[in-house]
Coordinates of C-alpha atoms and ligand atoms in Angstrom, one line a residue:
M27 CA 21.0 -14.9 23.6
E28 CA 19.9 -12.9 20.4
T29 CA 17.2 -10.7 20.7
K30 CA 14.5 -11.5 17.9
K31 CA 13.9 -8.2 15.8
A32 CA 10.7 -6.9 15.3
V33 CA 9.4 -7.8 11.9
V34 CA 8.2 -5.4 9.5
L35 CA 6.5 -5.9 6.2
S36 CA 5.4 -3.8 3.2
G37 CA 4.4 -4.3 -0.6
V38 CA 4.2 -1.9 -3.8
R39 CA 2.1 -2.9 -6.3
P40 CA 3.7 -3.3 -9.8
T41 CA 1.2 -1.2 -11.7
G42 CA 3.5 1.4 -12.9
D43 CA 6.9 2.6 -12.6
L44 CA 8.0 4.2 -9.4
H45 CA 8.4 7.7 -8.7
L46 CA 9.3 10.7 -6.3
G47 CA 6.8 9.9 -3.8
N48 CA 7.1 6.2 -3.3
Y49 CA 10.9 7.1 -3.3
F50 CA 10.2 9.7 -0.2
G51 CA 7.2 7.9 1.4
A52 CA 8.4 4.3 1.3
I53 CA 11.6 3.3 0.0
L54 CA 13.6 5.4 1.9
N55 CA 11.8 4.4 5.0
Y56 CA 12.4 0.7 3.9
V57 CA 15.8 1.1 3.1
K58 CA 16.4 2.8 6.5
M59 CA 14.2 -0.1 8.6
Q60 CA 16.3 -2.7 7.2
N61 CA 19.3 -2.4 9.3
D62 CA 17.0 -2.7 12.4
Y63 CA 14.0 -5.1 11.6
D64 CA 13.5 -8.1 10.3
C65 CA 12.3 -6.5 7.2
Y66 CA 9.8 -8.3 4.3
F67 CA 9.5 -6.1 1.1
M68 CA 7.1 -7.6 -1.1
V69 CA 6.0 -6.8 -4.9
A70 CA 2.1 -7.3 -4.6
D71 CA 1.5 -8.5 -8.0
L72 CA -1.8 -10.1 -7.0
H73 CA -3.3 -6.9 -5.7
S74 CA -3.1 -5.7 -9.0
L75 CA -5.2 -8.0 -10.5
T76 CA -8.0 -6.4 -8.6
T77 CA -7.5 -3.7 -11.1
H78 CA -5.5 -4.7 -14.0
P79 CA -6.4 -8.3 -15.0
D80 CA -4.3 -7.9 -18.1
T81 CA -1.0 -9.6 -17.1
S82 CA 1.0 -9.1 -20.7
G83 CA 3.4 -6.4 -18.8
L84 CA 3.4 -7.8 -15.4
K85 CA 6.6 -9.8 -15.6
N86 CA 8.6 -6.5 -16.8
H87 CA 6.4 -4.6 -14.3
I88 CA 7.6 -6.6 -11.5
Q89 CA 11.3 -6.6 -12.6
R90 CA 11.2 -2.9 -12.8
V91 CA 10.0 -2.3 -8.9
I92 CA 12.9 -5.2 -7.9
A93 CA 15.3 -3.2 -9.6
T94 CA 14.3 0.0 -8.6
F95 CA 14.2 -1.3 -5.0
L96 CA 17.7 -2.8 -5.3
A97 CA 18.8 0.6 -6.9
A98 CA 17.3 2.8 -4.1
G99 CA 19.6 0.5 -1.9
I100 CA 17.5 -2.1 -0.4
D101 CA 19.9 -5.1 0.3
P102 CA 18.5 -8.8 -0.5
E103 CA 20.8 -10.0 1.9
K104 CA 19.7 -8.1 5.0
A105 CA 15.9 -7.5 4.1
T106 CA 14.0 -10.5 2.4
L107 CA 12.5 -9.0 -0.8
Y108 CA 10.2 -11.2 -2.9
C109 CA 7.0 -11.1 -4.9
Q110 CA 3.7 -12.0 -3.6
S111 CA 2.2 -14.9 -5.5
H112 CA 5.7 -16.7 -4.8
L113 CA 4.3 -17.4 -1.5
R114 CA 1.3 -20.0 -1.9
T115 CA 0.9 -20.0 1.5
T116 CA -1.0 -16.5 1.4
G117 CA -3.2 -17.7 -0.5
E118 CA -4.5 -20.4 1.9
L119 CA -4.3 -17.8 5.5
Y120 CA -6.7 -15.5 2.6
L121 CA -9.2 -18.2 2.9
Y122 CA -9.0 -18.6 6.2
L123 CA -9.3 -15.1 7.3
N124 CA -12.1 -14.4 4.7
M125 CA -14.4 -16.4 7.1
L126 CA -13.3 -13.8 9.5
A127 CA -14.1 -10.6 7.4
Y128 CA -17.9 -9.2 7.3
K129 CA -19.3 -8.0 3.9
G130 CA -20.7 -5.2 5.8
E131 CA -17.2 -3.9 6.8
L132 CA -15.3 -4.7 3.4
E133 CA -18.6 -3.2 1.7
K134 CA -17.5 0.0 3.9
T135 CA -13.5 0.5 3.1
A136 CA -13.0 3.6 1.8
T137 CA -10.8 2.3 -1.2
F138 CA -13.1 -0.1 -2.2
K139 CA -15.9 2.5 -2.6
E140 CA -13.5 4.4 -4.3
K141 CA -12.5 1.4 -6.8
A142 CA -16.0 0.4 -7.2
R143 CA -16.8 3.9 -8.8
Q144 CA -13.6 3.9 -10.9
Q145 CA -14.4 0.4 -12.4
P146 CA -18.3 0.0 -12.4
D147 CA -18.2 -2.8 -14.9
N148 CA -15.3 -5.4 -12.7
V149 CA -16.5 -4.9 -9.0
N150 CA -14.9 -8.4 -8.7
A151 CA -14.7 -10.4 -5.3
G152 CA -10.8 -9.7 -5.3
L153 CA -11.6 -6.0 -4.9
L154 CA -14.1 -6.7 -1.9
T155 CA -11.6 -8.7 -0.3
Y156 CA -8.2 -6.5 -0.9
P157 CA -7.8 -5.7 2.2
V158 CA -8.2 -9.2 3.4
L159 CA -5.2 -10.0 1.1
M160 CA -3.4 -7.2 2.3
A161 CA -4.0 -9.0 6.0
A162 CA -2.8 -12.1 4.8
D163 CA 0.3 -10.7 3.2
I164 CA 1.1 -9.2 6.5
L165 CA -0.2 -11.8 9.1
I166 CA 1.6 -14.7 7.3
H167 CA 5.1 -13.1 8.3
K168 CA 3.2 -12.0 12.1
A169 CA 4.7 -8.5 11.1
H170 CA 4.6 -6.0 13.4
F171 CA 5.0 -2.6 11.6
V172 CA 3.9 -2.1 8.3
P173 CA 5.3 1.1 6.5
V174 CA 2.5 2.2 4.4
G175 CA 1.2 5.6 3.6
K176 CA -2.2 7.3 4.8
D177 CA -4.2 6.1 1.8
Q178 CA -3.7 2.2 3.5
E179 CA -4.1 2.9 6.9
Q180 CA -7.7 1.6 6.8
H181 CA -6.2 -1.8 5.8
I182 CA -3.9 -2.0 8.3
E183 CA -6.3 -1.0 11.1
M184 CA -8.6 -4.1 9.3
A185 CA -5.5 -6.4 9.3
R186 CA -5.4 -5.6 13.2
N187 CA -9.2 -6.7 13.6
F188 CA -9.1 -9.7 11.7
A189 CA -5.7 -10.9 13.8
K190 CA -7.7 -10.0 16.9
R191 CA -10.6 -12.2 15.6
F192 CA -8.4 -15.0 14.8
N193 CA -6.7 -15.0 18.2
H194 CA -9.9 -14.8 20.0
R195 CA -11.2 -17.5 18.4
Y196 CA -9.0 -20.4 17.7
G197 CA -6.1 -18.4 20.3
E198 CA -2.8 -16.7 20.0
V199 CA -1.0 -16.5 16.9
F200 CA -0.9 -13.1 15.7
P201 CA 0.7 -9.7 16.9
E202 CA -1.6 -6.9 16.1
P203 CA -0.2 -5.0 13.3
E204 CA 0.3 -1.1 13.1
A205 CA 1.3 1.1 10.4
F206 CA 4.4 2.9 10.7
N207 CA 6.5 5.8 9.4
Y208 CA 9.7 7.7 10.3
S209 CA 8.1 11.1 9.5
H210 CA 5.2 12.3 11.9
D211 CA 2.7 13.2 9.2
L212 CA 2.6 10.6 6.6
L213 CA 5.1 12.2 3.7
K214 CA 2.8 13.5 0.7
I215 CA 4.6 14.4 -2.2
P216 CA 3.2 16.9 -4.6
S217 CA 2.5 16.5 -8.1
L218 CA 4.1 19.2 -10.4
D219 CA 0.5 20.7 -11.6
G220 CA -0.7 21.7 -8.2
S221 CA -3.3 19.0 -7.8
G222 CA -3.0 16.6 -5.2
K223 CA -0.1 14.5 -5.0
M224 CA 2.3 12.2 -7.3
S225 CA 0.6 9.2 -8.5
K226 CA 1.6 5.9 -10.7
S227 CA -1.0 6.6 -13.2
V228 CA -2.6 9.8 -12.7
N229 CA -1.3 12.5 -15.1
E230 CA 2.3 11.2 -15.8
N231 CA 3.5 14.8 -16.6
A232 CA 3.1 15.9 -13.2
T233 CA 4.7 13.1 -11.7
I234 CA 8.8 12.4 -11.6
Y235 CA 9.3 8.9 -12.2
L236 CA 13.0 7.6 -11.1
S237 CA 12.9 6.2 -14.2
D238 CA 12.9 9.3 -16.1
N239 CA 16.0 10.4 -17.8
D240 CA 17.4 13.9 -17.4
D241 CA 15.8 15.7 -20.4
T242 CA 12.5 14.4 -19.3
I243 CA 13.0 15.8 -15.6
R244 CA 13.9 19.2 -16.9
K245 CA 11.2 19.2 -19.2
K246 CA 8.7 18.3 -16.6
I247 CA 9.7 20.4 -13.8
M248 CA 10.2 23.6 -16.4
K249 CA 6.4 23.0 -17.1
A250 CA 5.3 23.0 -13.3
K251 CA 2.7 25.3 -12.7
T252 CA 3.7 28.7 -11.1
D253 CA 2.2 32.5 -12.1
A254 CA 3.7 35.6 -12.4
G255 CA 5.4 35.9 -9.1
P256 CA 4.3 37.7 -5.8
Q257 CA 3.5 41.2 -6.1
Q258 CA 4.1 42.6 -2.7
P259 CA 6.9 41.6 -0.1
N260 CA 5.9 38.6 1.9
S261 CA 2.8 37.6 0.1
P262 CA 1.4 34.1 1.3
M263 CA 2.5 31.5 -1.0
P264 CA -0.1 29.5 -3.1
D265 CA 0.1 26.0 -3.3
Y266 CA 1.9 25.3 -6.2
V267 CA 4.4 27.9 -5.7
E268 CA 5.1 26.3 -2.3
N269 CA 5.1 22.3 -3.9
I270 CA 8.2 23.7 -6.0
F271 CA 9.4 24.9 -2.8
H272 CA 8.9 21.2 -0.9
L273 CA 10.7 19.3 -4.1
M274 CA 13.6 21.7 -3.7
E275 CA 13.7 20.8 0.1
L276 CA 14.1 17.1 -0.9
V277 CA 17.2 17.5 -3.3
S278 CA 18.4 20.8 -3.3
E279 CA 21.3 22.3 -1.0
N280 CA 19.5 24.4 2.2
S281 CA 21.2 27.2 1.2
T282 CA 19.6 27.1 -2.6
V283 CA 16.5 26.9 -0.9
S284 CA 16.6 29.8 1.5
Q285 CA 18.1 31.9 -1.4
F286 CA 15.1 31.4 -3.1
R287 CA 12.7 31.9 0.0
Q288 CA 14.5 35.1 0.4
S289 CA 13.7 36.0 -3.4
Y290 CA 10.4 35.2 -3.0
N291 CA 9.8 37.6 0.2
D292 CA 11.6 40.5 -1.6
C293 CA 9.5 39.7 -5.0
S294 CA 12.7 39.4 -6.9
I295 CA 12.4 35.8 -7.3
R296 CA 12.2 34.5 -11.1
Y297 CA 10.3 31.0 -11.3
G298 CA 12.1 30.1 -14.2
D299 CA 16.0 30.4 -12.9
M300 CA 14.3 28.6 -9.6
K301 CA 12.7 25.6 -11.8
K302 CA 16.1 25.3 -13.5
Q303 CA 17.9 24.9 -10.5
L304 CA 15.6 22.6 -9.1
A305 CA 15.7 20.4 -12.2
E306 CA 19.5 20.3 -11.9
D307 CA 19.7 19.2 -8.9
M308 CA 16.9 16.9 -9.2
I309 CA 18.8 15.4 -11.8
R310 CA 21.8 15.3 -9.7
F311 CA 19.6 13.0 -7.4
I312 CA 17.6 10.9 -9.8
S313 CA 20.2 9.9 -12.4
P314 CA 22.7 7.4 -10.3
I315 CA 19.8 5.6 -9.0
R316 CA 18.3 5.5 -12.8
K317 CA 21.8 4.0 -13.9
K318 CA 21.9 1.7 -11.2
M319 CA 18.3 0.5 -12.2
E320 CA 19.1 0.2 -15.8
D321 CA 22.1 -1.9 -15.2
I322 CA 20.2 -4.1 -13.2
L323 CA 17.3 -4.1 -15.7
A324 CA 19.8 -5.9 -18.2
D325 CA 21.0 -8.4 -15.5
E326 CA 18.1 -11.2 -16.0
V327 CA 20.5 -13.8 -14.0
L328 CA 20.7 -11.3 -11.6
L329 CA 16.9 -10.3 -11.2
K330 CA 16.1 -14.0 -11.2
K331 CA 18.7 -14.9 -8.4
V332 CA 17.3 -12.1 -6.1
M333 CA 13.6 -13.1 -6.9
E334 CA 14.6 -17.0 -6.1
H335 CA 16.5 -15.8 -3.1
G336 CA 13.7 -13.8 -1.8
A337 CA 10.7 -16.4 -2.2
A338 CA 13.1 -19.1 -0.4
K339 CA 13.4 -16.8 2.6
A340 CA 10.1 -15.3 2.7
N341 CA 8.6 -19.2 2.0
E342 CA 10.3 -20.6 4.8
H343 CA 9.2 -18.0 7.3
A344 CA 5.6 -17.9 6.1
D345 CA 5.5 -22.1 6.1
Q346 CA 5.9 -21.7 10.0
T347 CA 3.3 -19.5 10.3
L348 CA 0.9 -21.5 8.5
A349 CA 1.7 -24.6 10.5
E350 CA 0.8 -22.7 13.4
V351 CA -2.3 -21.2 12.2
R352 CA -3.4 -24.7 11.2
K353 CA -2.5 -25.9 14.7
A354 CA -4.8 -23.4 16.1
M355 CA -7.7 -24.3 13.9
R356 CA -7.1 -27.8 14.9
L357 CA -6.7 -28.3 11.0
N358 CA -4.0 -31.2 11.5
Y359 CA -5.6 -34.2 10.8
F360 CA -2.8 -36.2 10.3
I361 CA -1.2 -35.7 13.8
Ligands
LIG424 N1 -2.5 -2.1 -0.8 C1 -0.8 -1.5 -0.9 C2 -0.9 -0.5 -1.9 O1 -1.7 -0.6 -2.7 C3 0.2 -2.9 -1.4 C4 0.3 -3.7 -0.8 C5 -0.3 -5.4 -0.5 C6 0.9 -3.7 0.4 N2 0.1 -5.9 0.4 C7 0.6 -5.2 1.4 C8 1.2 -2.7 1.8 C9 1.0 -5.5 3.1 C10 1.6 -3.2 3.0 C11 1.3 -4.4 3.6 O2 0.0 0.3 -1.8

């Protein structure tokens, strides 16, 4: 008998092009997981409405995320790749879960407080119940593992609480989902200006997007923050220099990295040379992904097929869960 694989679900909001941080923090995990788990990867278009109500560019953004996923190696035959708004059932589960979510805990959520500060004129109820919709995304597929970054861990904990409350009140339907990552400390890719991590929407010049062309990559890397160089052998390394080494470790040969580390330690390092090398290695890494992505984006028929295929598979699975939910809640009055 075939043993059932554990279910994995994750989502990315289509609020901008994906970057190196998304690649190493999320997509690479997805590509590895698709072989070992029953994977659902979703473009979270509905979540993006909480902060980006203008939908004029949404279709394009969604297509760009799907194309990036495909270019990076997600196989729509192995994993179910779909768009959140194609599952109407998620909206229904969200409604039920809202009755199990308390105003106090929602108001205390770190991301809610941050977003409310960032957009004081649009503190909408969708923003407040963002974690409930996310829990619905996860629970509609009865997911066991949710690969996410550190900033999303609180949401997973909330999803677990909603699952427990549901099970306790209506009977055991949902597994308790857990955050998951292959690397122990959830990987953060530093931004090039030495402040924080790469981000879809903050300081584009300090973020390397998978869609950046060779020249753009070169320019961004050459502008990365450095200084006059170490004045004494074996000096401690400032953050922004460590960051450049960190990026190099991701895309360059080990021998290249150790050669520059050595020259840092004996003070002969020239940051200009180091950045030139990093830029070329980064281009070698990114340009094949970008080219594939461009080819996929030019193929509207393929994109439509992938989305339809994903929506059909995801809906079939979600419909089963929702039937169980309604039954557990005794909402099945016709039978
Ligand atoms: N909130 C996630 C983010 O901003 C995106 C997301 C939506 C998600 N639904 C999800 C992630 C379900 C994991 C599981 O990154």
